[in-house]
């Protein structure tokens, strides 16, 4: 996406996750390599993970790619989205690292982590996520984050996802 507005690029990357084909995967892969805005890049990362999940049956190369990004990444947001992408690609051992983001000093990162967890948490990991979120709920002061925590707990307790 060559738009000069980072918000437009972010929305484009998000929308591209609906198109599970090799061309989309390549476009998102290139965006991850070249995107300079951290929010837009984080969306490119997670959208790429979703597309890779649909078009590949063996996720090892995709997980290795995300792991490489994670190793050199400086942006806390992009690290979160890399880990969530890895988890989405069945690399579930990164869940403890994802849960650390619900304690970030940046409330926007905490909020993003909670929303991503609502989307990706596997049934086997529900209790682990609920427990971690409940531990943080007591000290959370940001209303939006607190509300997202309560919603996530309710959703995970109520539904088999």
Coordinates of N, CA and C in Angstrom, one line a residue:
X1 N 0.9 -1.2 0.0 CA 0.0 0.0 0.0 C 0.9 1.2 0.0
X2 N 0.7 2.1 -1.0 CA 1.6 3.3 -1.1 C 0.9 4.6 -0.6
X3 N -0.2 4.5 0.1 CA -0.8 5.7 0.6 C 0.1 6.4 1.6
X4 N 0.0 7.7 1.6 CA 0.9 8.5 2.5 C 0.3 8.5 3.9
X5 N -1.0 8.2 4.1 CA -1.7 8.2 5.4 C -1.5 6.9 6.0
X6 N -0.8 6.9 7.2 CA -0.6 5.6 7.9 C -1.9 4.9 8.3
X7 N -2.9 5.7 8.6 CA -4.2 5.1 9.0 C -4.8 4.4 7.9
X8 N -4.7 4.9 6.7 CA -5.2 4.2 5.5 C -4.5 2.9 5.2
X9 N -3.1 3.0 5.4 CA -2.3 1.7 5.2 C -2.7 0.7 6.3
X10 N -2.9 1.2 7.5 CA -3.3 0.3 8.6 C -4.6 -0.5 8.3
X11 N -5.6 0.3 7.9 CA -6.9 -0.3 7.5 C -6.8 -1.2 6.3
X12 N -5.9 -0.9 5.4 CA -5.7 -1.7 4.2 C -5.1 -3.0 4.6
X13 N -4.1 -3.0 5.4 CA -3.5 -4.2 5.9 C -4.5 -5.1 6.7
X14 N -5.3 -4.5 7.5 CA -6.3 -5.2 8.2 C -7.3 -5.9 7.3
X15 N -7.8 -5.1 6.3 CA -8.7 -5.7 5.3 C -8.1 -6.8 4.5
X16 N -6.9 -6.7 4.2 CA -6.2 -7.8 3.4 C -6.2 -9.1 4.0
X17 N -6.4 -9.2 5.3 CA -6.4 -10.5 6.0 C -7.6 -11.3 5.6
X18 N -8.6 -10.7 4.9 CA -9.8 -11.4 4.4 C -9.5 -12.2 3.1
X19 N -8.4 -11.9 2.5 CA -8.1 -12.5 1.2 C -6.9 -13.4 1.3
X20 N -7.3 -14.7 1.5 CA -6.3 -15.7 1.7 C -5.8 -16.3 0.4
X21 N -4.8 -15.6 -0.1 CA -4.1 -16.1 -1.4 C -2.7 -15.7 -1.3
X22 N -1.9 -16.4 -2.2 CA -0.4 -16.1 -2.2 C -0.1 -14.7 -2.5
X23 N -0.9 -14.1 -3.4 CA -0.6 -12.7 -3.8 C -0.8 -11.7 -2.6
X24 N -1.8 -12.0 -1.8 CA -2.0 -11.2 -0.6 C -0.9 -11.4 0.4
X25 N -0.5 -12.7 0.6 CA 0.6 -13.0 1.5 C 1.9 -12.3 1.1
X26 N 2.2 -12.2 -0.2 CA 3.4 -11.6 -0.7 C 3.3 -10.0 -0.4
X27 N 2.1 -9.5 -0.7 CA 1.9 -8.0 -0.4 C 2.1 -7.7 1.0
X28 N 1.6 -8.5 1.9 CA 1.7 -8.2 3.3 C 3.1 -8.5 3.8
X29 N 3.8 -9.5 3.3 CA 5.2 -9.8 3.6 C 6.1 -8.6 3.2
X30 N 5.8 -8.0 2.0 CA 6.6 -6.8 1.6 C 6.3 -5.6 2.5
X31 N 5.0 -5.5 2.9 CA 4.6 -4.4 3.8 C 5.4 -4.5 5.1
X32 N 5.5 -5.7 5.6 CA 6.2 -5.9 6.9 C 7.6 -5.4 6.8
X33 N 8.2 -5.7 5.6 CA 9.6 -5.3 5.4 C 9.8 -3.8 5.2
X34 N 8.8 -3.1 4.7 CA 9.0 -1.7 4.3 C 8.2 -0.7 5.2
X35 N 7.2 -1.1 5.9 CA 6.4 -0.2 6.6 C 7.2 0.5 7.7
X36 N 7.0 1.8 7.8 CA 7.8 2.6 8.8 C 6.9 3.0 10.0
X37 N 5.6 3.0 9.9 CA 4.7 3.3 11.0 C 4.4 2.0 11.8
X38 N 4.7 2.1 13.1 CA 4.6 0.9 13.9 C 3.2 0.3 14.0
X39 N 2.1 1.2 14.1 CA 0.8 0.7 14.1 C 0.4 0.0 12.8
X40 N 0.7 0.6 11.7 CA 0.5 0.0 10.4 C 1.2 -1.3 10.3
X41 N 2.5 -1.3 10.7 CA 3.3 -2.5 10.5 C 2.8 -3.6 11.4
X42 N 2.3 -3.3 12.6 CA 1.8 -4.3 13.5 C 0.5 -5.0 12.8
X43 N -0.3 -4.2 12.2 CA -1.4 -4.8 11.5 C -1.0 -5.6 10.3
X44 N 0.0 -5.2 9.6 CA 0.6 -6.0 8.5 C 1.1 -7.3 9.0
X45 N 1.7 -7.3 10.1 CA 2.3 -8.5 10.7 C 1.1 -9.5 11.1
X46 N 0.1 -9.0 11.8 CA -0.9 -9.9 12.2 C -1.8 -10.4 11.0
X47 N -2.1 -9.5 10.1 CA -2.8 -9.9 8.9 C -2.0 -10.9 8.0
X48 N -0.7 -10.7 7.9 CA 0.1 -11.7 7.2 C 0.0 -13.1 7.9
X49 N 0.0 -13.1 9.2 CA -0.1 -14.3 10.0 C -1.4 -15.0 9.7
X50 N -2.5 -14.3 9.6 CA -3.8 -14.8 9.3 C -3.9 -15.5 7.9
X51 N -3.3 -14.8 7.0 CA -3.2 -15.3 5.6 C -2.4 -16.5 5.5
X52 N -1.2 -16.5 6.2 CA -0.3 -17.6 6.2 C -1.0 -18.8 6.8
X53 N -1.8 -18.6 7.8 CA -2.5 -19.7 8.5 C -3.5 -20.4 7.5
X54 N -4.1 -19.6 6.6 CA -5.0 -20.1 5.6 C -4.4 -20.8 4.4
X55 N -3.2 -20.3 4.0 CA -2.7 -20.8 2.8 C -1.6 -21.9 2.9
X56 N -1.0 -22.0 4.1 CA 0.0 -23.0 4.4 C -0.5 -24.1 5.3
X57 N 0.0 -25.3 5.2 CA -0.3 -26.3 6.2 C 0.8 -26.5 7.2
X58 N 2.0 -26.2 6.8 CA 3.2 -26.3 7.7 C 3.5 -24.8 8.0
X59 N 3.5 -24.5 9.3 CA 3.7 -23.1 9.7 C 5.1 -22.8 10.2
X60 N 6.0 -23.8 10.1 CA 7.3 -23.6 10.7 C 8.1 -22.5 10.0
X61 N 8.0 -22.3 8.7 CA 8.7 -21.2 8.1 C 8.1 -19.9 8.5
X62 N 6.8 -19.8 8.6 CA 6.1 -18.6 9.0 C 6.5 -18.2 10.4
X63 N 6.5 -19.2 11.3 CA 6.9 -18.9 12.7 C 8.3 -18.5 12.8
X64 N 9.2 -19.1 12.0 CA 10.6 -18.7 11.9 C 10.7 -17.2 11.4
X65 N 9.9 -16.9 10.4 CA 9.9 -15.5 9.9 C 9.5 -14.5 11.0
X66 N 8.4 -14.8 11.7 CA 8.0 -13.9 12.8 C 9.0 -13.9 14.0
X67 N 9.6 -15.0 14.2 CA 10.6 -15.1 15.3 C 11.8 -14.2 14.9
X68 N 12.2 -14.1 13.7 CA 13.3 -13.3 13.2 C 12.9 -11.8 13.4
X69 N 11.7 -11.4 13.1 CA 11.2 -10.1 13.3 C 11.3 -9.7 14.8
X70 N 10.7 -10.6 15.6 CA 10.7 -10.4 17.0 C 12.1 -10.2 17.6
X71 N 13.0 -10.9 17.1 CA 14.4 -10.8 17.7 C 15.0 -9.4 17.5
X72 N 14.7 -8.8 16.3 CA 15.3 -7.5 16.1 C 14.4 -6.3 16.3
X73 N 13.1 -6.6 16.6 CA 12.1 -5.5 16.7 C 12.3 -4.7 17.9
X74 N 12.1 -3.4 17.7 CA 12.2 -2.4 18.8 C 10.8 -2.0 19.4
X75 N 9.8 -2.0 18.5 CA 8.5 -1.5 18.8 C 7.8 -2.6 19.7
X76 N 7.3 -2.1 20.9 CA 6.6 -3.0 21.8 C 5.3 -3.5 21.1
X77 N 4.6 -2.6 20.3 CA 3.4 -3.0 19.6 C 3.7 -4.1 18.6
X78 N 4.7 -3.9 17.8 CA 5.1 -4.9 16.7 C 5.5 -6.2 17.4
X79 N 6.2 -6.2 18.5 CA 6.5 -7.4 19.2 C 5.2 -8.2 19.6
X80 N 4.3 -7.4 20.2 CA 3.0 -8.0 20.6 C 2.3 -8.7 19.4
X81 N 2.3 -8.0 18.3 CA 1.6 -8.6 17.1 C 2.3 -9.8 16.5
X82 N 3.7 -9.8 16.6 CA 4.5 -10.9 16.2 C 4.1 -12.1 17.0
X83 N 4.1 -11.9 18.3 CA 3.8 -13.0 19.2 C 2.4 -13.6 19.0
X84 N 1.5 -12.7 18.8 CA 0.1 -13.1 18.6 C 0.0 -13.8 17.2
X85 N 0.8 -13.4 16.3 CA 0.8 -14.1 15.0 C 1.4 -15.5 15.2
X86 N 2.4 -15.6 16.0 CA 3.0 -16.9 16.2 C 2.0 -17.9 16.9
X87 N 1.3 -17.3 17.9 CA 0.3 -18.1 18.6 C -0.8 -18.5 17.7
X88 N -1.2 -17.6 16.8 CA -2.3 -17.9 15.8 C -1.8 -19.0 14.9
X89 N -0.6 -19.1 14.6 CA 0.0 -20.1 13.8 C 0.4 -21.4 14.6
X90 N -0.3 -21.6 15.7 CA -0.2 -22.8 16.6 C 1.1 -22.9 17.4
X91 N 1.9 -21.8 17.5 CA 3.0 -21.8 18.3 C 2.6 -21.3 19.7
X92 N 1.9 -22.2 20.5 CA 1.2 -21.7 21.7 C 2.1 -21.4 22.9
X93 N 3.4 -21.9 22.8 CA 4.3 -21.6 23.9 C 4.6 -20.2 24.1
X94 N 4.2 -19.3 23.2 CA 4.5 -17.8 23.4 C 3.4 -17.2 24.2
X95 N 2.4 -17.9 24.6 CA 1.3 -17.3 25.4 C 1.8 -16.5 26.7
X96 N 2.7 -17.1 27.5 CA 3.2 -16.3 28.6 C 3.8 -15.0 28.2
X97 N 4.5 -14.9 27.1 CA 5.0 -13.7 26.6 C 4.0 -12.7 26.2
X98 N 2.9 -13.2 25.6 CA 1.8 -12.3 25.2 C 1.1 -11.8 26.4
X99 N 1.0 -12.6 27.4 CA 0.3 -12.2 28.7 C 1.1 -11.1 29.4
X100 N 2.4 -11.0 29.2 CA 3.2 -9.9 29.8 C 2.7 -8.6 29.3
X101 N 2.2 -8.5 28.1 CA 1.8 -7.2 27.5 C 0.5 -6.6 28.2
X102 N -0.2 -7.4 29.0 CA -1.4 -6.9 29.7 C -0.9 -6.1 30.9
X103 N 0.4 -6.1 31.2 CA 1.0 -5.3 32.2 C 1.9 -4.2 31.7
X104 N 1.9 -4.0 30.4 CA 2.7 -2.9 29.9 C 2.4 -1.6 30.5
X105 N 3.4 -0.7 30.5 CA 3.3 0.6 31.1 C 2.4 1.5 30.1
X106 N 2.3 1.1 28.9 CA 1.5 1.8 27.9 C 0.1 1.2 27.8
X107 N -0.9 2.1 28.2 CA -2.2 1.5 28.2 C -2.7 1.1 26.9
X108 N -2.2 1.7 25.8 CA -2.7 1.3 24.5 C -2.2 -0.1 24.1
X109 N -1.0 -0.4 24.6 CA -0.5 -1.8 24.4 C -1.3 -2.8 25.3
X110 N -1.6 -2.4 26.5 CA -2.5 -3.3 27.3 C -3.8 -3.5 26.6
X111 N -4.4 -2.5 26.1 CA -5.7 -2.6 25.5 C -5.6 -3.4 24.2
X112 N -4.6 -3.2 23.4 CA -4.4 -4.0 22.2 C -4.2 -5.5 22.5
X113 N -3.4 -5.8 23.6 CA -3.2 -7.2 24.0 C -4.5 -7.9 24.4
X114 N -5.3 -7.2 25.1 CA -6.6 -7.7 25.5 C -7.5 -8.0 24.3
X115 N -7.5 -7.1 23.4 CA -8.4 -7.3 22.2 C -7.8 -8.4 21.3
X116 N -6.5 -8.5 21.2 CA -6.0 -9.7 20.4 C -6.2 -11.0 21.2
X117 N -6.1 -11.0 22.5 CA -6.4 -12.2 23.2 C -7.9 -12.6 23.0
X118 N -8.8 -11.7 23.0 CA -10.2 -12.0 22.7 C -10.4 -12.7 21.4
X119 N -9.5 -12.4 20.4 CA -9.6 -12.9 19.1 C -8.9 -14.3 19.0
X120 N -7.8 -14.5 19.7 CA -7.0 -15.7 19.4 C -6.9 -16.7 20.5
X121 N -7.4 -16.4 21.7 CA -7.3 -17.4 22.8 C -8.0 -18.7 22.4
X122 N -7.2 -19.8 22.6 CA -7.7 -21.2 22.4 C -8.4 -21.7 23.6
X123 N -9.3 -22.6 23.4 CA -10.1 -23.1 24.5 C -9.2 -23.7 25.6
X124 N -8.1 -24.4 25.2 CA -7.2 -25.0 26.1 C -6.5 -23.9 27.0
X125 N -6.4 -22.7 26.5 CA -5.7 -21.6 27.3 C -6.6 -20.6 28.0
X126 N -7.9 -20.9 27.9 CA -8.9 -19.9 28.5 C -8.5 -19.7 30.0
X127 N -8.4 -20.7 30.8 CA -8.2 -20.5 32.2 C -6.9 -19.8 32.5
X128 N -5.8 -20.0 31.8 CA -4.6 -19.3 31.9 C -4.8 -17.8 31.7
X129 N -5.5 -17.5 30.6 CA -5.7 -16.1 30.2 C -6.6 -15.4 31.3
X130 N -7.7 -16.1 31.7 CA -8.6 -15.5 32.7 C -7.9 -15.2 33.9
X131 N -7.1 -16.2 34.4 CA -6.3 -16.0 35.6 C -5.4 -14.8 35.6
X132 N -4.6 -14.7 34.4 CA -3.7 -13.5 34.3 C -4.4 -12.2 34.2
X133 N -5.6 -12.2 33.5 CA -6.3 -10.9 33.4 C -6.9 -10.5 34.8
X134 N -7.4 -11.5 35.5 CA -8.0 -11.2 36.8 C -6.9 -10.7 37.8
X135 N -5.7 -11.2 37.7 CA -4.6 -10.6 38.5 C -4.4 -9.2 38.2
X136 N -4.5 -8.8 37.0 CA -4.2 -7.4 36.6 C -5.4 -6.5 36.8
X137 N -6.5 -7.0 36.8 CA -7.8 -6.2 36.9 C -7.8 -5.4 38.2
X138 N -7.3 -5.9 39.2 CA -7.4 -5.2 40.5 C -6.6 -3.9 40.6
X139 N -5.5 -3.9 39.8 CA -4.7 -2.7 39.8 C -4.9 -1.8 38.6
X140 N -5.7 -2.2 37.7 CA -5.9 -1.4 36.4 C -6.7 -0.1 36.7
X141 N -6.1 1.0 36.3 CA -6.7 2.3 36.6 C -7.4 2.9 35.3
X142 N -7.0 2.5 34.1 CA -7.5 3.0 32.9 C -8.9 2.4 32.6
X143 N -9.9 3.2 32.5 CA -11.3 2.8 32.4 C -11.4 1.9 31.1
X144 N -10.9 2.3 30.0 CA -11.1 1.5 28.8 C -10.4 0.1 28.9
X145 N -9.2 0.1 29.5 CA -8.5 -1.2 29.7 C -9.2 -2.1 30.7
X146 N -9.7 -1.5 31.8 CA -10.4 -2.2 32.8 C -11.7 -2.8 32.2
X147 N -12.4 -2.1 31.4 CA -13.6 -2.5 30.7 C -13.3 -3.7 29.7
X148 N -12.1 -3.6 29.0 CA -11.7 -4.6 28.1 C -11.4 -5.9 28.9
X149 N -10.8 -5.7 30.0 CA -10.4 -6.9 30.9 C -11.7 -7.6 31.3
X150 N -12.7 -6.8 31.8 CA -13.9 -7.4 32.3 C -14.7 -8.1 31.1
X151 N -14.7 -7.5 30.0 CA -15.3 -8.1 28.8 C -14.6 -9.4 28.4
X152 N -13.3 -9.4 28.4 CA -12.6 -10.6 28.0 C -12.8 -11.7 29.0
X153 N -12.8 -11.4 30.3 CA -13.1 -12.5 31.3 C -14.5 -13.0 31.1
X154 N -15.5 -12.2 30.9 CA -16.9 -12.6 30.7 C -17.0 -13.5 29.5
X155 N -16.4 -13.0 28.4 CA -16.5 -13.8 27.1 C -15.8 -15.1 27.3
X156 N -14.6 -15.2 27.8 CA -13.9 -16.5 28.0 C -14.6 -17.4 28.9
X157 N -15.2 -16.9 30.0 CA -15.9 -17.7 31.0 C -17.3 -18.3 30.4
X158 N -17.9 -17.5 29.5 CA -19.2 -17.8 29.1 C -19.2 -18.7 27.9
X159 N -18.2 -18.5 27.0 CA -18.3 -19.3 25.7 C -17.1 -20.2 25.6
X160 N -17.3 -21.3 24.9 CA -16.2 -22.2 24.5 C -15.7 -21.7 23.2
X161 N -14.6 -21.0 23.2 CA -14.1 -20.5 21.9 C -13.0 -21.3 21.4

